[in-house]
Structures are given as C-alpha cells and as structure tokens.
C-alpha cells in the first residue's frame, strides 16, 4: 500500500531533524541562493521603476522642438525659430501648450569672489507649468513682466551666492553680464530641464528681455505639450508638416521622451534577466549542496532502506520518501530565502533612497524555483535509494 503524502512529509521532517548539521548546511545554501534571486529581481524591478519615474517626470506628453539650422550661414526670417512659431504651434490640433525659451551665458558677479559663468534662460510664464517648476521663495515670471530686468535664480545659483556670502532673497539686485537684475524668486532643486540646459545652474529672465539682450528674435527651442490621447508620432508629423508649409528653409528636430523610456525599459528587462541569471548561479550551487546532503543521507541509511524494503516497502515508496525530504528542505530554504531577499532589497532601497516595494512575483517565483530545485537535485539521490538491493544493504551493515 502506498504511503499518503502527509506520512511522507512527517517522516521527511523527522529525518531532516535527525541529520542536524548536514541539513543546516544544505539549508544555508538554498537560503542564500533563493535570497539572492529574490533580492536581485526585486532590486532590479525597483531600479527600473525609479528610472522610469525619472524619465516620466519629463512628461511623456512633452515634445521638444529644436532648430537644427542654427549654425548654417542663413539669416533669413524663415530660417529662424521665433516666438511667432511658438504661437502657431500652440494652435495646432495635437498641441495644447507651448513654452519657448532662449539660452545664452553670462558672468554672475559674486562680490569679492571671481565671477561665475552661468546660463541665462529667457522664458515665459508657461515654462513653470511645462516643467513643474517649484519655488522656495518669491514668484515666477508672469506675462506682465515684459522687458523688466527681473530674475529667478536656479537652486545651484542660489547656493553659489550663499557660499560667497550673499543671501539669495527676493529683492536682491545682481549684476549679470552688463545688466543689473532684481531677484523675484528662487527655484527649488529641479529634476528636469530643456535639452542642453541645466535649470539648477541657470538664471531665468523674461523672454522679451532676453531677446532684446541677444539682439535677435531667434529661440533656442520650444517645449510643447501634446493634447490628451494624442500619440507623439502624430504630433511630430503635424509639427513637421507645419514647418514644411510655413518655413521650408527651416529644419527642426522634434524630440520625445517616449522612445527613450521604451529603450530604457528594454534595457532594464535585459538587466533583470542578467540579475536573475546571477542569482540562479547561487541557487544551482545550493542545489548541489542539497544533492550532496541527500547522497550522504542515502549512504548512512542503507540499513534503514534495506529493512523497509524487506518489510514490504516498494521502490516508489523509498523514492518518494527521499524526494519528500529534498523538497521539504528546499521549501523551508525557499521561505527563509524569501524573507532574506525581501529584507535585503528593503535595505538596499533605503540606502539608495528609493521607494521600496516588494515583488510578489519574485517571491512566488523564488519559492517555486526552490521546490523545483528540490525535485531536480533530489531525484538522483532518491533514485539511488530506491534501486538499493535490500539484502545487500542489510549485509553491508
């Protein structure tokens, strides 16, 4: 009569407890292997999520229009990207907002210290909502500022002023290049900026004033936000068509963060597979430890196996008994490894200042893999035990 599964489980637990140190050592290998798999997969998933958040903070509905003919020897009106183009683009069906900007460099006076070269951005009021700009003091540029010499300091510029002994605050008058500007606001640390700029190391001024200082109507670029449910490729095609009709001599490049995000996710999937492979190596090493422990157990219990066979146990009963021991050992190791892996991922996330989240898929996969490893690495020792000749096994003892 075949033994029930519950009886096999009880007998397996009793045999593993009796093995003592050998069971513990085999258990450590499985715990480390499963813990490594779960920790690496979970950390890989968290890293992917954090990278996606950083890219998506740019806004997946944002487009950047840049003039690629800026360095070409042509100074016709049609060859320049200007504020009129920004207004025209905002009226397109696929676009709901536009924020033009200019860019140049200027020397910022720092009292007794040498002046510092910083970026000077000419922006409109729409720039604030476009890049989700936050302020720690004062206000942002408004449509009513016109050509007033007002300035909003980036977080890095404000820090440089503090280090030079100048308190950055609203109302402060600064010499920037040849002009004197009144500080009206200070930005919080920014995580996104227009292409080719660093918002934290910039001073923002009204775009009308910036265009007058540059003595040109040309823009550095235009940031656009697409209308709801509009694919970036449809918006890109409409923008390109607009310029082909209105400015055939102007060549523009339209960039979107969506392809970057898609490429990043593909790379992160490959990264997750590599991490899983590294963790799998640890699991394989632990699995061989289980096989070694089970082979040693078969060698030590030859008399027990012979007596069981003599009392009527069939080969299948013996094989299932040793398989139950291997699976139970790996199951316990898998559960403990899951706790170790989740704990390790939480610690790594805290050290990296990431938002921690545990992956149920990784835990289920880890524990399931542990059970599969028990079956795989336990099959050979179990088969060896089942094939023992009972008379020879009792005679050897």
Tab-separated table of C-alpha atoms in Angstrom:
chain	number	residue	atom	x	y	z
A	1	UNK	CA	0.000	0.000	0.000
A	2	UNK	CA	1.347	3.426	-0.957
A	3	UNK	CA	2.072	5.812	1.953
A	4	UNK	CA	-0.012	9.029	1.979
A	5	UNK	CA	1.719	12.336	1.267
A	6	UNK	CA	1.218	13.538	4.856
A	7	UNK	CA	3.059	10.485	6.176
A	8	UNK	CA	5.918	11.130	3.769
A	9	UNK	CA	6.088	14.757	4.945
A	10	UNK	CA	6.181	13.780	8.637
A	11	UNK	CA	8.842	11.165	8.013
A	12	UNK	CA	10.851	13.646	5.915
A	13	UNK	CA	10.759	16.253	8.693
A	14	UNK	CA	11.873	13.673	11.237
A	15	UNK	CA	14.774	12.527	9.046
A	16	UNK	CA	15.935	16.102	8.360
A	17	UNK	CA	15.900	16.934	12.063
A	18	UNK	CA	17.929	13.823	12.779
A	19	UNK	CA	20.538	14.826	10.173
A	20	UNK	CA	21.170	18.025	12.151
A	21	UNK	CA	24.288	19.830	10.941
A	22	UNK	CA	24.171	18.375	7.426
A	23	UNK	CA	20.607	19.628	6.991
A	24	UNK	CA	21.571	23.050	8.306
A	25	UNK	CA	24.468	23.407	5.882
A	26	UNK	CA	22.332	22.341	2.916
A	27	UNK	CA	19.626	24.749	4.108
A	28	UNK	CA	22.068	27.670	4.164
A	29	UNK	CA	22.952	27.085	0.515
A	30	UNK	CA	19.302	27.165	-0.541
A	31	UNK	CA	18.534	30.202	1.635
A	32	UNK	CA	21.415	32.162	0.124
A	33	UNK	CA	20.535	31.079	-3.416
A	34	UNK	CA	16.826	31.923	-3.162
A	35	UNK	CA	17.590	35.105	-1.214
A	36	UNK	CA	19.966	36.224	-3.963
A	37	UNK	CA	17.415	35.517	-6.699
A	38	UNK	CA	14.606	37.396	-4.931
A	39	UNK	CA	16.807	40.298	-3.825
A	40	UNK	CA	18.307	40.793	-7.279
A	41	UNK	CA	14.965	40.552	-9.074
A	42	UNK	CA	13.282	42.881	-6.581
A	43	UNK	CA	16.089	45.444	-6.647
A	44	UNK	CA	16.153	45.238	-10.444
A	45	UNK	CA	12.418	45.944	-10.529
A	46	UNK	CA	12.781	48.869	-8.122
A	47	UNK	CA	15.675	50.302	-10.147
A	48	UNK	CA	13.560	50.008	-13.295
A	49	UNK	CA	10.666	51.778	-11.572
A	50	UNK	CA	12.928	54.582	-10.326
A	51	UNK	CA	14.478	55.060	-13.773
A	52	UNK	CA	11.011	55.138	-15.333
A	53	UNK	CA	9.883	57.769	-12.810
A	54	UNK	CA	12.852	59.976	-13.629
A	55	UNK	CA	12.152	59.811	-17.352
A	56	UNK	CA	8.411	60.188	-16.922
A	57	UNK	CA	8.971	63.232	-14.723
A	58	UNK	CA	9.859	64.940	-18.009
A	59	UNK	CA	6.320	64.199	-19.113
A	60	UNK	CA	5.515	61.574	-21.714
A	61	UNK	CA	3.242	64.122	-23.398
A	62	UNK	CA	6.079	66.622	-23.930
A	63	UNK	CA	7.897	67.374	-27.160
A	64	UNK	CA	10.971	69.488	-27.731
A	65	UNK	CA	11.379	71.422	-30.973
A	66	UNK	CA	14.965	72.451	-31.734
A	67	UNK	CA	16.241	74.390	-34.753
A	68	UNK	CA	18.963	72.309	-36.428
A	69	UNK	CA	19.836	75.057	-38.945
A	70	UNK	CA	21.151	77.454	-36.284
A	71	UNK	CA	24.764	77.055	-37.381
A	72	UNK	CA	24.045	77.305	-41.096
A	73	UNK	CA	25.030	80.531	-42.892
A	74	UNK	CA	21.490	81.742	-43.480
A	75	UNK	CA	19.853	84.624	-41.668
A	76	UNK	CA	16.512	84.842	-43.404
A	77	UNK	CA	13.402	85.126	-41.242
A	78	UNK	CA	12.214	81.732	-42.476
A	79	UNK	CA	15.421	80.152	-41.224
A	80	UNK	CA	14.834	81.162	-37.610
A	81	UNK	CA	12.714	79.643	-34.878
A	82	UNK	CA	10.962	82.526	-33.111
A	83	UNK	CA	8.073	83.401	-30.805
A	84	UNK	CA	5.641	83.500	-33.743
A	85	UNK	CA	6.350	79.823	-34.391
A	86	UNK	CA	5.584	79.035	-30.747
A	87	UNK	CA	2.219	80.787	-31.007
A	88	UNK	CA	1.431	78.989	-34.291
A	89	UNK	CA	2.340	75.574	-32.869
A	90	UNK	CA	0.105	76.124	-29.849
A	91	UNK	CA	-2.864	76.448	-32.207
A	92	UNK	CA	-2.279	73.021	-33.768
A	93	UNK	CA	-4.919	70.352	-33.041
A	94	UNK	CA	-2.367	67.977	-31.465
A	95	UNK	CA	-0.785	70.623	-29.194
A	96	UNK	CA	-2.272	72.198	-26.074
A	97	UNK	CA	0.609	74.301	-24.710
A	98	UNK	CA	3.908	75.811	-25.855
A	99	UNK	CA	6.830	77.273	-23.894
A	100	UNK	CA	9.537	78.964	-25.992
A	101	UNK	CA	12.936	79.694	-24.465
A	102	UNK	CA	16.268	81.299	-25.265
A	103	UNK	CA	19.682	80.403	-23.912
A	104	UNK	CA	22.962	82.247	-23.559
A	105	UNK	CA	25.741	82.523	-20.984
A	106	UNK	CA	26.655	85.456	-18.744
A	107	UNK	CA	29.031	86.278	-15.902
A	108	UNK	CA	27.402	86.464	-12.467
A	109	UNK	CA	29.128	88.847	-10.031
A	110	UNK	CA	29.806	87.184	-6.639
A	111	UNK	CA	31.096	90.080	-4.547
A	112	UNK	CA	34.763	89.694	-3.690
A	113	UNK	CA	34.974	86.298	-5.393
A	114	UNK	CA	35.669	85.810	-9.108
A	115	UNK	CA	32.543	86.000	-11.284
A	116	UNK	CA	30.879	82.734	-12.220
A	117	UNK	CA	29.706	81.809	-15.697
A	118	UNK	CA	26.063	80.718	-15.613
A	119	UNK	CA	23.294	80.016	-18.103
A	120	UNK	CA	20.729	82.730	-18.720
A	121	UNK	CA	17.363	81.397	-19.832
A	122	UNK	CA	14.690	83.597	-21.344
A	123	UNK	CA	11.312	82.013	-20.568
A	124	UNK	CA	7.596	82.723	-20.496
A	125	UNK	CA	5.090	82.109	-17.721
A	126	UNK	CA	4.123	78.818	-19.448
A	127	UNK	CA	7.578	77.445	-18.653
A	128	UNK	CA	6.620	76.934	-14.993
A	129	UNK	CA	3.743	74.534	-15.682
A	130	UNK	CA	5.604	72.844	-18.520
A	131	UNK	CA	8.482	71.730	-16.265
A	132	UNK	CA	6.546	71.666	-12.973
A	133	UNK	CA	8.872	74.306	-11.537
A	134	UNK	CA	8.652	74.773	-7.767
A	135	UNK	CA	9.835	77.858	-5.877
A	136	UNK	CA	11.269	78.138	-2.383
A	137	UNK	CA	10.825	81.915	-2.267
A	138	UNK	CA	9.240	84.716	-4.270
A	139	UNK	CA	7.336	84.282	-7.523
A	140	UNK	CA	7.871	83.159	-11.098
A	141	UNK	CA	7.913	85.252	-14.259
A	142	UNK	CA	4.463	86.429	-15.407
A	143	UNK	CA	3.135	87.703	-18.763
A	144	UNK	CA	3.089	91.213	-17.274
A	145	UNK	CA	6.849	91.396	-16.631
A	146	UNK	CA	7.620	92.258	-20.258
A	147	UNK	CA	11.171	93.565	-20.512
A	148	UNK	CA	11.570	94.265	-16.817
A	149	UNK	CA	15.029	93.214	-15.513
A	150	UNK	CA	13.655	90.505	-13.237
A	151	UNK	CA	15.449	87.241	-12.461
A	152	UNK	CA	14.523	83.878	-10.944
A	153	UNK	CA	17.514	82.018	-9.539
A	154	UNK	CA	18.131	78.300	-10.021
A	155	UNK	CA	18.907	76.268	-6.886
A	156	UNK	CA	22.603	75.945	-7.828
A	157	UNK	CA	22.973	79.675	-8.432
A	158	UNK	CA	21.335	80.461	-5.076
A	159	UNK	CA	23.769	78.062	-3.408
A	160	UNK	CA	26.749	79.769	-5.081
A	161	UNK	CA	25.544	83.141	-3.781
A	162	UNK	CA	25.233	81.801	-0.239
A	163	UNK	CA	28.740	80.349	-0.407
A	164	UNK	CA	30.077	83.747	-1.467
A	165	UNK	CA	28.402	85.456	1.488
A	166	UNK	CA	25.412	86.897	-0.414
A	167	UNK	CA	21.966	85.968	0.915
A	168	UNK	CA	19.733	84.994	-2.042
A	169	UNK	CA	16.333	86.549	-1.459
A	170	UNK	CA	13.585	88.381	-3.302
A	171	UNK	CA	14.553	91.985	-3.924
A	172	UNK	CA	18.290	91.301	-4.192
A	173	UNK	CA	19.951	93.180	-7.059
A	174	UNK	CA	22.533	91.216	-9.029
A	175	UNK	CA	24.946	92.095	-11.783
A	176	UNK	CA	24.562	89.560	-14.562
A	177	UNK	CA	26.710	90.335	-17.577
A	178	UNK	CA	26.290	94.023	-18.317
A	179	UNK	CA	22.863	94.269	-16.709
A	180	UNK	CA	21.518	94.691	-13.197
A	181	UNK	CA	18.660	92.353	-12.328
A	182	UNK	CA	16.235	92.251	-9.416
A	183	UNK	CA	15.656	88.782	-7.946
A	184	UNK	CA	11.949	87.981	-7.771
A	185	UNK	CA	12.112	84.250	-6.975
A	186	UNK	CA	14.289	81.260	-6.130
A	187	UNK	CA	13.687	77.799	-7.582
A	188	UNK	CA	13.690	74.534	-5.675
A	189	UNK	CA	16.031	71.811	-6.922
A	190	UNK	CA	14.782	70.845	-10.394
A	191	UNK	CA	14.879	67.318	-11.847
A	192	UNK	CA	14.110	68.176	-15.474
A	193	UNK	CA	15.255	70.911	-17.847
A	194	UNK	CA	15.020	71.794	-21.534
A	195	UNK	CA	17.543	69.973	-23.746
A	196	UNK	CA	21.060	71.324	-23.408
A	197	UNK	CA	20.325	73.285	-20.234
A	198	UNK	CA	20.721	72.798	-16.504
A	199	UNK	CA	17.909	74.585	-14.727
A	200	UNK	CA	19.618	74.476	-11.333
A	201	UNK	CA	22.634	76.381	-12.702
A	202	UNK	CA	20.601	78.957	-14.606
A	203	UNK	CA	19.062	82.370	-14.071
A	204	UNK	CA	15.630	82.779	-15.649
A	205	UNK	CA	14.577	86.138	-17.082
A	206	UNK	CA	11.559	87.327	-19.139
A	207	UNK	CA	11.901	86.130	-22.717
A	208	UNK	CA	11.201	89.612	-24.160
A	209	UNK	CA	14.184	90.986	-22.240
A	210	UNK	CA	16.350	88.032	-23.286
A	211	UNK	CA	15.533	88.571	-26.968
A	212	UNK	CA	16.403	92.247	-26.674
A	213	UNK	CA	19.721	91.449	-24.976
A	214	UNK	CA	20.556	88.912	-27.682
A	215	UNK	CA	19.546	91.394	-30.417
A	216	UNK	CA	17.785	88.607	-32.311
A	217	UNK	CA	14.331	87.029	-32.481
A	218	UNK	CA	15.753	83.513	-32.644
A	219	UNK	CA	14.770	80.976	-29.984
A	220	UNK	CA	16.892	78.171	-28.599
A	221	UNK	CA	13.889	75.869	-28.716
A	222	UNK	CA	10.209	75.365	-27.957
A	223	UNK	CA	8.812	72.859	-25.481
A	224	UNK	CA	5.349	71.568	-26.352
A	225	UNK	CA	2.733	69.566	-24.514
A	226	UNK	CA	0.519	67.361	-26.640
A	227	UNK	CA	-3.249	67.254	-26.386
A	228	UNK	CA	-4.799	64.391	-24.394
A	229	UNK	CA	-4.736	60.938	-26.074
A	230	UNK	CA	-2.522	62.217	-28.908
A	231	UNK	CA	0.381	59.937	-29.860
A	232	UNK	CA	3.712	61.680	-30.060
A	233	UNK	CA	4.268	60.438	-33.638
A	234	UNK	CA	1.029	62.095	-34.805
A	235	UNK	CA	2.022	65.356	-33.119
A	236	UNK	CA	5.535	65.149	-34.591
A	237	UNK	CA	4.164	64.680	-38.095
A	238	UNK	CA	1.814	67.665	-37.733
A	239	UNK	CA	4.667	69.857	-36.434
A	240	UNK	CA	6.942	68.856	-39.319
A	241	UNK	CA	4.133	69.477	-41.813
A	242	UNK	CA	3.543	72.908	-40.302
A	243	UNK	CA	7.172	73.932	-40.804
A	244	UNK	CA	7.294	72.491	-44.320
A	245	UNK	CA	4.415	74.800	-45.246
A	246	UNK	CA	5.352	77.934	-43.293
A	247	UNK	CA	9.169	77.794	-43.305
A	248	UNK	CA	10.518	75.411	-45.957
A	249	UNK	CA	14.112	76.560	-45.323
A	250	UNK	CA	13.894	75.772	-41.611
A	251	UNK	CA	14.922	72.328	-40.409
A	252	UNK	CA	13.742	71.337	-36.943
A	253	UNK	CA	14.185	68.243	-34.803
A	254	UNK	CA	11.266	67.073	-32.665
A	255	UNK	CA	12.282	65.008	-29.642
A	256	UNK	CA	10.066	62.991	-27.292
A	257	UNK	CA	10.940	61.147	-24.075
A	258	UNK	CA	8.738	58.197	-25.114
A	259	UNK	CA	11.375	56.432	-27.287
A	260	UNK	CA	13.930	56.970	-24.529
A	261	UNK	CA	11.591	55.387	-21.978
A	262	UNK	CA	10.881	52.433	-24.298
A	263	UNK	CA	14.587	51.867	-24.905
A	264	UNK	CA	15.306	52.157	-21.180
A	265	UNK	CA	12.625	49.585	-20.337
A	266	UNK	CA	14.052	47.158	-22.898
A	267	UNK	CA	17.496	47.565	-21.347
A	268	UNK	CA	16.093	47.114	-17.850
A	269	UNK	CA	14.381	43.881	-18.898
A	270	UNK	CA	17.730	42.589	-20.116
A	271	UNK	CA	19.285	43.799	-16.865
A	272	UNK	CA	16.650	41.883	-14.868
A	273	UNK	CA	17.405	38.706	-16.816
A	274	UNK	CA	21.111	39.108	-16.082
A	275	UNK	CA	20.406	39.637	-12.384
A	276	UNK	CA	18.181	36.567	-12.350
A	277	UNK	CA	20.946	34.553	-14.028
A	278	UNK	CA	23.450	35.676	-11.378
A	279	UNK	CA	21.031	34.693	-8.631
A	280	UNK	CA	20.340	31.409	-10.420
A	281	UNK	CA	24.042	30.505	-10.211
A	282	UNK	CA	23.827	30.830	-6.421
A	283	UNK	CA	20.738	28.632	-6.455
A	284	UNK	CA	22.460	25.962	-8.544
A	285	UNK	CA	25.354	25.902	-6.065
A	286	UNK	CA	22.854	25.477	-3.241
A	287	UNK	CA	21.085	22.737	-5.185
A	288	UNK	CA	24.279	20.720	-5.488
A	289	UNK	CA	24.657	21.120	-1.743
A	290	UNK	CA	21.228	19.540	-1.321
A	291	UNK	CA	22.165	16.701	-3.663
A	292	UNK	CA	25.369	16.079	-1.733
A	293	UNK	CA	23.487	16.052	1.571
A	294	UNK	CA	20.891	13.617	0.212
A	295	UNK	CA	23.545	11.266	-1.208
A	296	UNK	CA	25.271	11.248	2.178
A	297	UNK	CA	21.910	10.514	3.794
A	298	UNK	CA	21.323	7.565	1.438
A	299	UNK	CA	24.771	6.165	2.256
A	300	UNK	CA	24.168	6.446	6.010
A	301	UNK	CA	20.669	4.965	5.888
A	302	UNK	CA	21.354	1.875	3.799
A	303	UNK	CA	20.274	-0.413	6.673
A	304	UNK	CA	17.051	1.566	7.148
A	305	UNK	CA	16.304	1.342	3.447
A	306	UNK	CA	17.026	-2.390	3.396
A	307	UNK	CA	14.736	-3.063	6.395
A	308	UNK	CA	11.918	-1.016	4.835
A	309	UNK	CA	12.223	-2.910	1.582
A	310	UNK	CA	12.278	-6.219	3.477
A	311	UNK	CA	9.101	-5.221	5.328
A	312	UNK	CA	7.247	-4.583	2.082
A	313	UNK	CA	8.063	-1.020	1.061
A	314	UNK	CA	8.227	-0.649	-2.680
A	315	UNK	CA	10.872	1.206	-4.653
A	316	UNK	CA	8.383	4.014	-5.364
A	317	UNK	CA	7.787	4.455	-1.609
A	318	UNK	CA	11.517	4.815	-0.933
A	319	UNK	CA	11.978	7.195	-3.856
A	320	UNK	CA	9.055	9.377	-2.798
A	321	UNK	CA	10.366	9.436	0.770
A	322	UNK	CA	13.746	10.847	-0.222
A	323	UNK	CA	12.164	13.217	-2.758
A	324	UNK	CA	9.890	14.497	0.042
A	325	UNK	CA	12.963	15.212	2.172
A	326	UNK	CA	14.672	17.136	-0.638
A	327	UNK	CA	11.538	19.141	-1.478
A	328	UNK	CA	10.800	19.916	2.175
A	329	UNK	CA	14.388	21.036	2.716
A	330	UNK	CA	14.237	23.321	-0.321
A	331	UNK	CA	10.766	24.611	0.570
A	332	UNK	CA	11.896	25.693	4.031
A	333	UNK	CA	15.034	27.169	2.465
A	334	UNK	CA	12.893	28.968	-0.106
A	335	UNK	CA	10.653	30.534	2.546
A	336	UNK	CA	13.625	31.660	4.622
A	337	UNK	CA	15.372	32.855	1.462
A	338	UNK	CA	12.281	34.870	0.530
A	339	UNK	CA	12.454	36.656	3.878
A	340	UNK	CA	16.181	37.247	3.386
A	341	UNK	CA	15.716	38.535	-0.177
A	342	UNK	CA	12.852	40.880	0.709
A	343	UNK	CA	14.787	42.205	3.699
A	344	UNK	CA	17.938	42.722	1.638
A	345	UNK	CA	16.001	44.584	-1.063
A	346	UNK	CA	14.448	46.845	1.591
A	347	UNK	CA	17.890	47.678	2.992
A	348	UNK	CA	19.330	48.379	-0.486
A	349	UNK	CA	16.357	50.592	-1.336
A	350	UNK	CA	16.765	52.545	1.894
A	351	UNK	CA	20.481	53.064	1.251
A	352	UNK	CA	19.796	54.212	-2.329
A	353	UNK	CA	16.856	56.391	-1.198
A	354	UNK	CA	14.445	54.533	-3.468
A	355	UNK	CA	10.769	53.873	-2.871
A	356	UNK	CA	10.729	50.248	-1.733
A	357	UNK	CA	8.096	47.832	-2.929
A	358	UNK	CA	8.179	44.085	-2.608
A	359	UNK	CA	7.558	41.920	-5.639
A	360	UNK	CA	5.032	39.132	-5.062
A	361	UNK	CA	6.033	37.672	-8.425
A	362	UNK	CA	9.680	37.447	-7.371
A	363	UNK	CA	8.742	35.762	-4.065
A	364	UNK	CA	6.412	33.221	-5.696
A	365	UNK	CA	8.986	32.577	-8.413
A	366	UNK	CA	11.739	32.147	-5.822
A	367	UNK	CA	9.805	29.716	-3.623
A	368	UNK	CA	8.529	27.825	-6.671
A	369	UNK	CA	12.067	27.577	-8.011
A	370	UNK	CA	13.217	26.230	-4.649
A	371	UNK	CA	10.636	23.436	-4.818
A	372	UNK	CA	11.631	22.680	-8.405
A	373	UNK	CA	15.274	22.585	-7.319
A	374	UNK	CA	14.319	20.110	-4.603
A	375	UNK	CA	12.732	17.811	-7.174
A	376	UNK	CA	15.600	18.195	-9.640
A	377	UNK	CA	18.518	17.811	-7.262
A	378	UNK	CA	16.743	15.269	-5.078
A	379	UNK	CA	15.735	12.934	-7.862
A	380	UNK	CA	19.143	11.293	-8.349
A	381	UNK	CA	19.745	10.517	-4.627
A	382	UNK	CA	16.128	9.308	-4.309
A	383	UNK	CA	16.548	7.073	-7.326
A	384	UNK	CA	19.778	5.669	-5.917
A	385	UNK	CA	17.985	4.873	-2.658
A	386	UNK	CA	15.126	3.183	-4.487
A	387	UNK	CA	17.487	0.983	-6.521
A	388	UNK	CA	19.348	-0.367	-3.472
A	389	UNK	CA	19.111	-4.136	-3.133
A	390	UNK	CA	17.596	-4.756	0.324
A	391	UNK	CA	19.680	-7.911	1.023
A	392	UNK	CA	22.927	-6.195	0.013
A	393	UNK	CA	22.012	-3.090	2.032
A	394	UNK	CA	21.441	-5.119	5.233
A	395	UNK	CA	24.521	-7.264	4.651
A	396	UNK	CA	26.738	-4.159	4.317
A	397	UNK	CA	25.742	-3.141	7.800
